[in-house]
mmCIF file with all atom_site columns, C-alpha atoms in Angstrom:
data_model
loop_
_atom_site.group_PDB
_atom_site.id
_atom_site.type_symbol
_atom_site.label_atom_id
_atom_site.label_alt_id
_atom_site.label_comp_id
_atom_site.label_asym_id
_atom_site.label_entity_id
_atom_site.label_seq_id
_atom_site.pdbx_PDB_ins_code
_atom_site.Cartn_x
_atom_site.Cartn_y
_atom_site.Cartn_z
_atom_site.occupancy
_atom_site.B_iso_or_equiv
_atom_site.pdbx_formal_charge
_atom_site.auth_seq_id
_atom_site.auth_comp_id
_atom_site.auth_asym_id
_atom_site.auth_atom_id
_atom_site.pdbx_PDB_model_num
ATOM 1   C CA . UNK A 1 1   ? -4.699  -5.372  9.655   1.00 0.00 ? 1   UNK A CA 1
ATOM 2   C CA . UNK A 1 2   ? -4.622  -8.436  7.496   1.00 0.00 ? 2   UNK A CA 1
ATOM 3   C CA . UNK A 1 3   ? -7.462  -9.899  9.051   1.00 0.00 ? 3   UNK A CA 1
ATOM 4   C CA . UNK A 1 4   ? -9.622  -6.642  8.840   1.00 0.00 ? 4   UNK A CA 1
ATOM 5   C CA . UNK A 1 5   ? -8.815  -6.500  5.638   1.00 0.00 ? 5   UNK A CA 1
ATOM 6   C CA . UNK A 1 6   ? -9.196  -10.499 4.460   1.00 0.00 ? 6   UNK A CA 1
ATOM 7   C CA . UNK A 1 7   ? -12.666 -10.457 6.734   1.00 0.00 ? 7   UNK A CA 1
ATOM 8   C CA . UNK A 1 8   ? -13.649 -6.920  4.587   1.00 0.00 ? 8   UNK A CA 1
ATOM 9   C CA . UNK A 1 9   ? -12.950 -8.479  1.195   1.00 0.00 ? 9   UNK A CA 1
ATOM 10  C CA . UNK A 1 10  ? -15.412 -11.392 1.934   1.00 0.00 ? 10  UNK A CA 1
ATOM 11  C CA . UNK A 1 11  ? -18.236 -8.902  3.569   1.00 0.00 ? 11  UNK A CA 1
ATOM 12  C CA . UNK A 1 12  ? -18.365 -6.977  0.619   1.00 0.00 ? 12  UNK A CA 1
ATOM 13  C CA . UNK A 1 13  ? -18.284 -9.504  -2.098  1.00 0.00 ? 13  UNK A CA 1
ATOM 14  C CA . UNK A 1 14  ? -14.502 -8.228  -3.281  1.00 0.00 ? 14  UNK A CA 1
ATOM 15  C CA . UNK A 1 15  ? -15.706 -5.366  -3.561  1.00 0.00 ? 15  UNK A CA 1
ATOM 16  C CA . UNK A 1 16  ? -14.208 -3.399  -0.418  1.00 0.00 ? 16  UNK A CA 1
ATOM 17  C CA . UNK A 1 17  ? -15.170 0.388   0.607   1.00 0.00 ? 17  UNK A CA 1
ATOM 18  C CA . UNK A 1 18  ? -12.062 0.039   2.937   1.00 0.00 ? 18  UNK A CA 1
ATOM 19  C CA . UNK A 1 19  ? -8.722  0.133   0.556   1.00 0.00 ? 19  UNK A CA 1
ATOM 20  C CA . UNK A 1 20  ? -5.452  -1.352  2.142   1.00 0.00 ? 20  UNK A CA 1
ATOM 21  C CA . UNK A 1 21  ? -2.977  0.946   0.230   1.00 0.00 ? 21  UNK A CA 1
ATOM 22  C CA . UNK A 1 22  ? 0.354   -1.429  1.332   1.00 0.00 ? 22  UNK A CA 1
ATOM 23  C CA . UNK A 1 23  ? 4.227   -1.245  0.134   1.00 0.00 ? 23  UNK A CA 1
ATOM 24  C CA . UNK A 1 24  ? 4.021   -5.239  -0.775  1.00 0.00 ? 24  UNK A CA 1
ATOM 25  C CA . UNK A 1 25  ? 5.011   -8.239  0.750   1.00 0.00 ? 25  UNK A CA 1
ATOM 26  C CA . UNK A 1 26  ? 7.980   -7.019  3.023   1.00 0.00 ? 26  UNK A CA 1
ATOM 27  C CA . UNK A 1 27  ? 5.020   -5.170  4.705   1.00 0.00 ? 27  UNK A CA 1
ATOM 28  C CA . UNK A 1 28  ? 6.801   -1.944  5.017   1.00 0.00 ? 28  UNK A CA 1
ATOM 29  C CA . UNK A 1 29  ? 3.712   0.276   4.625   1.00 0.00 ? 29  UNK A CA 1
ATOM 30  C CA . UNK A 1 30  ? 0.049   0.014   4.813   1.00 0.00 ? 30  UNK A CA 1
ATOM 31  C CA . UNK A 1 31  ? -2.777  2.401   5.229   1.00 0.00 ? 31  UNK A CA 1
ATOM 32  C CA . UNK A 1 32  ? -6.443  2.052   5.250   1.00 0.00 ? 32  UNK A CA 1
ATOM 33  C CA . UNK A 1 33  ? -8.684  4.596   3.449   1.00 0.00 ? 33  UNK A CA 1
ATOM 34  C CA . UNK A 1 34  ? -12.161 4.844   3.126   1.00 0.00 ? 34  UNK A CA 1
ATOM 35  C CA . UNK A 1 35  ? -13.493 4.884   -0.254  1.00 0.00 ? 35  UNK A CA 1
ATOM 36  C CA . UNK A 1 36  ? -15.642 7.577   0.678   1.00 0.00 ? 36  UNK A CA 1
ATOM 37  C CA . UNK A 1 37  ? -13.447 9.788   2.296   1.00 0.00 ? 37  UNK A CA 1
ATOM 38  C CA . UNK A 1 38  ? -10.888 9.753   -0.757  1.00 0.00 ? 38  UNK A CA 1
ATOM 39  C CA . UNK A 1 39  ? -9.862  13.226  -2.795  1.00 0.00 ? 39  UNK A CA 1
ATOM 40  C CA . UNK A 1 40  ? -7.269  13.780  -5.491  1.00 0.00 ? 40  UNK A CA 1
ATOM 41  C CA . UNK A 1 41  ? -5.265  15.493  -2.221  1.00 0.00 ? 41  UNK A CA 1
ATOM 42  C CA . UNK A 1 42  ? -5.133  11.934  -0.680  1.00 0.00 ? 42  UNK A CA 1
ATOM 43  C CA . UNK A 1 43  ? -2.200  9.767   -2.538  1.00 0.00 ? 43  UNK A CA 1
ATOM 44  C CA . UNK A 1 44  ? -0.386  13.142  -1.816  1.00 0.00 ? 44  UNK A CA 1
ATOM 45  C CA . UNK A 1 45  ? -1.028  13.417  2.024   1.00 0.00 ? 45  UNK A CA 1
ATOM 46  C CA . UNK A 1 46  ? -0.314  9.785   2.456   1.00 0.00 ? 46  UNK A CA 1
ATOM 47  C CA . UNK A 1 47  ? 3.429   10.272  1.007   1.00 0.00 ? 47  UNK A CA 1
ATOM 48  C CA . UNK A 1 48  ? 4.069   13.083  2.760   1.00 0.00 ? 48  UNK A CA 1
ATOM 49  C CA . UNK A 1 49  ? 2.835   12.478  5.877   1.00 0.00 ? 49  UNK A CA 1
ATOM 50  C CA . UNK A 1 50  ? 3.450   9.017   6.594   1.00 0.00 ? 50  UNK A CA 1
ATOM 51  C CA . UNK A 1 51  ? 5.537   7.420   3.589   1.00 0.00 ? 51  UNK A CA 1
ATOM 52  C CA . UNK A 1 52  ? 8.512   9.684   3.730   1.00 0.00 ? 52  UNK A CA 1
ATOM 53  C CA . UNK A 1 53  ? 8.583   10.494  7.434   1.00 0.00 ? 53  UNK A CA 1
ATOM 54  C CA . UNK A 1 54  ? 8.581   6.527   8.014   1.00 0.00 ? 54  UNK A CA 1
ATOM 55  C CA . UNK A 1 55  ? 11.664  6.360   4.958   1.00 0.00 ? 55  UNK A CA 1
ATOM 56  C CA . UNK A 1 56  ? 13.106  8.368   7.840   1.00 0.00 ? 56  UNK A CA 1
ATOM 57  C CA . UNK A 1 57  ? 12.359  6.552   10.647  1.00 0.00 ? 57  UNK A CA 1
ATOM 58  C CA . UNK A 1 58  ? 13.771  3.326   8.606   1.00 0.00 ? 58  UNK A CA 1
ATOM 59  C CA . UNK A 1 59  ? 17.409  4.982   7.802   1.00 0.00 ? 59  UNK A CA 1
ATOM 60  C CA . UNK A 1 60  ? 17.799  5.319   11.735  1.00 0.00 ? 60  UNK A CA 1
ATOM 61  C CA . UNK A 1 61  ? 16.412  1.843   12.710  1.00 0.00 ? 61  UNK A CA 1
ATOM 62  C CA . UNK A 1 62  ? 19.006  0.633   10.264  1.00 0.00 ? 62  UNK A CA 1
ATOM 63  C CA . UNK A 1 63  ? 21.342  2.606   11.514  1.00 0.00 ? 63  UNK A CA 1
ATOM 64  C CA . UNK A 1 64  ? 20.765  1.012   14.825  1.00 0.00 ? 64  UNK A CA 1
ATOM 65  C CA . UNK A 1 65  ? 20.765  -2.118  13.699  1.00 0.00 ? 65  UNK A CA 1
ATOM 66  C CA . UNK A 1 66  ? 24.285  -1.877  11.886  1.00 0.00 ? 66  UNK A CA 1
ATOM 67  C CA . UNK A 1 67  ? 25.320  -0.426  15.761  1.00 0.00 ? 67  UNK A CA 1
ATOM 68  C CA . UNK A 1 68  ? 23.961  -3.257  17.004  1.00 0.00 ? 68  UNK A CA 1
ATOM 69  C CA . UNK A 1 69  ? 26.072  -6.048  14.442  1.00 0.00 ? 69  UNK A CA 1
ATOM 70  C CA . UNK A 1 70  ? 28.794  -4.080  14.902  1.00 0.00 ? 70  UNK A CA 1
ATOM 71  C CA . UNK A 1 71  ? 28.754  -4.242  18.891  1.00 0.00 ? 71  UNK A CA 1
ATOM 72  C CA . UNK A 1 72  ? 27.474  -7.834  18.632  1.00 0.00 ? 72  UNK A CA 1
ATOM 73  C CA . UNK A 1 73  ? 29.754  -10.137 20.641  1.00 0.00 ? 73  UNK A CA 1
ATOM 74  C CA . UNK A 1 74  ? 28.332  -13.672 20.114  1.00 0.00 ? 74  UNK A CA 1
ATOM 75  C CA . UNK A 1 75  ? 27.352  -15.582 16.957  1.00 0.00 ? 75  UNK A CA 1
ATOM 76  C CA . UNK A 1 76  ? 24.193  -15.469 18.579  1.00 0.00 ? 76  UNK A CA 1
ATOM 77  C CA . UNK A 1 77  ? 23.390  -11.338 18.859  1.00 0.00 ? 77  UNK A CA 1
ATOM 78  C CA . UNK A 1 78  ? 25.374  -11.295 15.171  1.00 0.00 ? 78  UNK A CA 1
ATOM 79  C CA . UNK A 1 79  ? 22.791  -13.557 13.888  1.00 0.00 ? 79  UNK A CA 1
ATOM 80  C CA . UNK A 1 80  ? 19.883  -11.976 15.010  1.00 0.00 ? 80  UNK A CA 1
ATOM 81  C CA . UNK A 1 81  ? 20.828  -8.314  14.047  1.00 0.00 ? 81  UNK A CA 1
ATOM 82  C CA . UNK A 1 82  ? 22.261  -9.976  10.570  1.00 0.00 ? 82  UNK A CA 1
ATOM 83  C CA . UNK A 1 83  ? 18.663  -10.980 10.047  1.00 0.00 ? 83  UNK A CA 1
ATOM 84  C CA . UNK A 1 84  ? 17.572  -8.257  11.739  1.00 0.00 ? 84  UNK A CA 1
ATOM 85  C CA . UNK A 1 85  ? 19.701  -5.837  9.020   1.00 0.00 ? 85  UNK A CA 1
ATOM 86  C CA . UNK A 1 86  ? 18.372  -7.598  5.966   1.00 0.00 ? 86  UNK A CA 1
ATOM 87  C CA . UNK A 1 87  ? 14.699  -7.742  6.928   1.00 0.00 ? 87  UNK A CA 1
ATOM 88  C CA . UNK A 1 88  ? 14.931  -3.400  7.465   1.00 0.00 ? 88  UNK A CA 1
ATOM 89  C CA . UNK A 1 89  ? 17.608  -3.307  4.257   1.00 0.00 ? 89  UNK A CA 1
ATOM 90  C CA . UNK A 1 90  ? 14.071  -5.105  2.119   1.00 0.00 ? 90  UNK A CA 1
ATOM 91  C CA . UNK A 1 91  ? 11.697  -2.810  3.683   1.00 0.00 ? 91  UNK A CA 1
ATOM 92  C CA . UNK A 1 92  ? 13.578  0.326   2.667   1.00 0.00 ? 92  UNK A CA 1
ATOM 93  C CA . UNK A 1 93  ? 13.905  -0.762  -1.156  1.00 0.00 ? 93  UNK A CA 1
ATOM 94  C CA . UNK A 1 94  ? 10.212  -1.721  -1.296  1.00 0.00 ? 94  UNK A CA 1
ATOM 95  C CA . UNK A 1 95  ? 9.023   1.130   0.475   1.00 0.00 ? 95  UNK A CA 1
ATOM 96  C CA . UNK A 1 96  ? 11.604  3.315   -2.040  1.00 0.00 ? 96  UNK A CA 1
ATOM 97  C CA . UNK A 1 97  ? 9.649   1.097   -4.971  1.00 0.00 ? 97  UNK A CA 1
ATOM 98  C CA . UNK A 1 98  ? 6.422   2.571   -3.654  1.00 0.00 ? 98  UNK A CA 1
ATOM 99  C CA . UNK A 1 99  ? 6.850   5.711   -2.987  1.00 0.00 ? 99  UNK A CA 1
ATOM 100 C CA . UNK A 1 100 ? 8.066   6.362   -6.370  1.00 0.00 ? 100 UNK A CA 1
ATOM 101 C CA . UNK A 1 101 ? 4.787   4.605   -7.352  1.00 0.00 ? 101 UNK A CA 1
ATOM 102 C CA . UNK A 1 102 ? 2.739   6.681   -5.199  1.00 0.00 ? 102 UNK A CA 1
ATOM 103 C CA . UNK A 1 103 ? 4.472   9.957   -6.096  1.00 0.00 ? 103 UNK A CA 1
ATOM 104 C CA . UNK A 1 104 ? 3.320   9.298   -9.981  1.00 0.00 ? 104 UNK A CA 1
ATOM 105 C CA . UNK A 1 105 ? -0.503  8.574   -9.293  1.00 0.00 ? 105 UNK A CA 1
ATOM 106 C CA . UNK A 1 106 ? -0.287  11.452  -6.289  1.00 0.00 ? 106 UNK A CA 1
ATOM 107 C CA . UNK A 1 107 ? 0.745   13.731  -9.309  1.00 0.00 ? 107 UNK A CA 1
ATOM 108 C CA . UNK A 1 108 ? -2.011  12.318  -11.551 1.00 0.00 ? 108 UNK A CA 1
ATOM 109 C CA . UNK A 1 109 ? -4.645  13.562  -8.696  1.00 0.00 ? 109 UNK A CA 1
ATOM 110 C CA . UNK A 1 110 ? -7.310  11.203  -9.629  1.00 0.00 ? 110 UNK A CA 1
ATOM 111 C CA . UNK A 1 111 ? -10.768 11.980  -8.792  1.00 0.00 ? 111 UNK A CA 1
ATOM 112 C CA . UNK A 1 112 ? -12.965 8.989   -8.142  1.00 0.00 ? 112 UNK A CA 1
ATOM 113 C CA . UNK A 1 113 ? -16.833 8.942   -9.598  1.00 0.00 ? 113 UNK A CA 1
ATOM 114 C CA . UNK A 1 114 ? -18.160 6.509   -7.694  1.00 0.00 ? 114 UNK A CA 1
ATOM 115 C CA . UNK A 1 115 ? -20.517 5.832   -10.021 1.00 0.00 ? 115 UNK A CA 1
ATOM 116 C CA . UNK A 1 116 ? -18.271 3.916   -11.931 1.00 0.00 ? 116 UNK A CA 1
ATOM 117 C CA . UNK A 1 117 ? -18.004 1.134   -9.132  1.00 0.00 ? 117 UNK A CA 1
ATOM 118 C CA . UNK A 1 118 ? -15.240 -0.370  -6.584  1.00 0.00 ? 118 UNK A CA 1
ATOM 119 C CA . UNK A 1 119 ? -13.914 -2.517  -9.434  1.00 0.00 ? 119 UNK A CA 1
ATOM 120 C CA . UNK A 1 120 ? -12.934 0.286   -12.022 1.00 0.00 ? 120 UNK A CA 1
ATOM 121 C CA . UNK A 1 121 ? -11.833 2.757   -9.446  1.00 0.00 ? 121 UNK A CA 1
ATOM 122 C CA . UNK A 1 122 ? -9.554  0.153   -7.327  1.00 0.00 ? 122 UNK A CA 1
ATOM 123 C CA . UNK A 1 123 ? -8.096  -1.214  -10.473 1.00 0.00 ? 123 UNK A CA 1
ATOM 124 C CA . UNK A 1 124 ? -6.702  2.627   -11.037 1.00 0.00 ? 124 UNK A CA 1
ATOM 125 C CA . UNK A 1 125 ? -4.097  2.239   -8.134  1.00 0.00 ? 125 UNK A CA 1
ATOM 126 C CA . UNK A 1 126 ? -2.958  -1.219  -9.117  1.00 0.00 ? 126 UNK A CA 1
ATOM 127 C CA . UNK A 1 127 ? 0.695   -1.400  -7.615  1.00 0.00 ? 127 UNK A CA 1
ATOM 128 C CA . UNK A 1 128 ? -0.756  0.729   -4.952  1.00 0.00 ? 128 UNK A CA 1
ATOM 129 C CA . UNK A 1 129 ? -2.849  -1.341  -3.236  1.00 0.00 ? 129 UNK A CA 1
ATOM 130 C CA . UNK A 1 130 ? -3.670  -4.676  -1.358  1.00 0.00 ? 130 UNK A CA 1
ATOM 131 C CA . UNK A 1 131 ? -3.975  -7.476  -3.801  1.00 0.00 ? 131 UNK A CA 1
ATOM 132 C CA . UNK A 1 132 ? -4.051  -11.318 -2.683  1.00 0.00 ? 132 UNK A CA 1
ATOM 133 C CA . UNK A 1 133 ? -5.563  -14.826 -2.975  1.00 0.00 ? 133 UNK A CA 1
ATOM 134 C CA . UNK A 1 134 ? -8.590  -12.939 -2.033  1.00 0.00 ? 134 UNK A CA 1
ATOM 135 C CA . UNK A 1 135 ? -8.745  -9.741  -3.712  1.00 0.00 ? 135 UNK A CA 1
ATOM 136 C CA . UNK A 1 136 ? -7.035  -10.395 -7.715  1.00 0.00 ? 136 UNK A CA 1
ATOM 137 C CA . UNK A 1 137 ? -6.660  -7.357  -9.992  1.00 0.00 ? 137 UNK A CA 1
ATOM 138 C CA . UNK A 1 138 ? -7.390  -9.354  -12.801 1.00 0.00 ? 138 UNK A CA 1
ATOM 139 C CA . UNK A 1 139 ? -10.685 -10.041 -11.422 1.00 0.00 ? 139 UNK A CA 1
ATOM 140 C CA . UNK A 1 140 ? -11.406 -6.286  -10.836 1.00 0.00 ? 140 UNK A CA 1
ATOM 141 C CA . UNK A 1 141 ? -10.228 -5.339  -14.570 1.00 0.00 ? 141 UNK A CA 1
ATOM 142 C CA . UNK A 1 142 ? -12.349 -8.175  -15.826 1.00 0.00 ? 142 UNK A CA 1
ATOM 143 C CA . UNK A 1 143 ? -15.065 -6.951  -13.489 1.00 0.00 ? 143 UNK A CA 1
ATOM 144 C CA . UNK A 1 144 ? -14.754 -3.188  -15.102 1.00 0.00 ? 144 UNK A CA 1
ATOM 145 C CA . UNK A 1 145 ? -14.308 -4.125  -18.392 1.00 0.00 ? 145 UNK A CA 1
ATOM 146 C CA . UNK A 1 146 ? -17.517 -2.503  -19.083 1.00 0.00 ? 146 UNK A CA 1
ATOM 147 C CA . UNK A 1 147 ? -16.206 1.170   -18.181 1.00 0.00 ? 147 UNK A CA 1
ATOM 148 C CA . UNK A 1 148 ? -12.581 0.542   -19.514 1.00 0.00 ? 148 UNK A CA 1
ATOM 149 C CA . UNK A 1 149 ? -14.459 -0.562  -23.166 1.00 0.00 ? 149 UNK A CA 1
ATOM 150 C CA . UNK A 1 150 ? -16.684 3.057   -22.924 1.00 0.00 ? 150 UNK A CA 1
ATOM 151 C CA . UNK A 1 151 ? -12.782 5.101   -22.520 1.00 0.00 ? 151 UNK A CA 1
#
């Protein structure tokens, strides 16, 4: 997905029709969704259907990976599901982080005029969404400065 996404950015001149809503850096989440296709209902139906049911589907792979330290009988298998623990342990607290995040803009229901352009409206689910060496909010607020000046 990082690659669609990195290859996107460039096509469209950072200005992508294609947003990567993602959890952050521990990679937890991540969901693509077409400009276009966006309502006020969709922040909502992401966290419902897929945020909390995967906050679910975390607890028990950490449960299973606790089973598995605890069962582990070389330094070896304790290692791995050590590291194994910790990397699931981030990836719940970031994905907790951002689905707090997404449950305040999913009760804003913003509507999109896409007359505004990709810059303004991408810039109003900062925290939300992709951002890297490619793709800089500050670049996108300096970018709709213009609209931000008119509110």
């Amino acid at each position: 997905m990082q690659e669609f996404i990195s290859d996107h950015i460039q096509t469209y001149k950072k200005r992508p029709i294609y947003w990567l809503f993602t959890s952050g850096k521990k990679r937890a989440f991540g969901a693509l969704v077409y400009l276009h296709r966006y309502n006020e209902d969709t922040l909502a139906r992401i966290r419902t259907d897929y945020v909390l049911e995967l906050q679910v589907k975390l607890d028990g792979e950490i449960a299973r990976a606790q089973q598995q330290l605890d069962n582990a009988s070389s330094s070896a298998a304790k290692k791995a599901a050590t590291n194994r623990l910790k990397e699931l342990q981030a990836q719940q607290l970031e994905l907790r982080d951002y689905q707090a995040k997404l449950q305040t803009l999913a009760d804003a229901r913003i509507t999109l005029n896409l007359d505004d352009g990709v810059a303004y409206n991408y810039t109003r689910f900062k925290g939300l969404v992709y951002e890297g060496s490619d793709l800089k909010m500050a670049d996108l607020e300096k970018a709709s400065q213009w609209k931000r000046e008119l509110l």
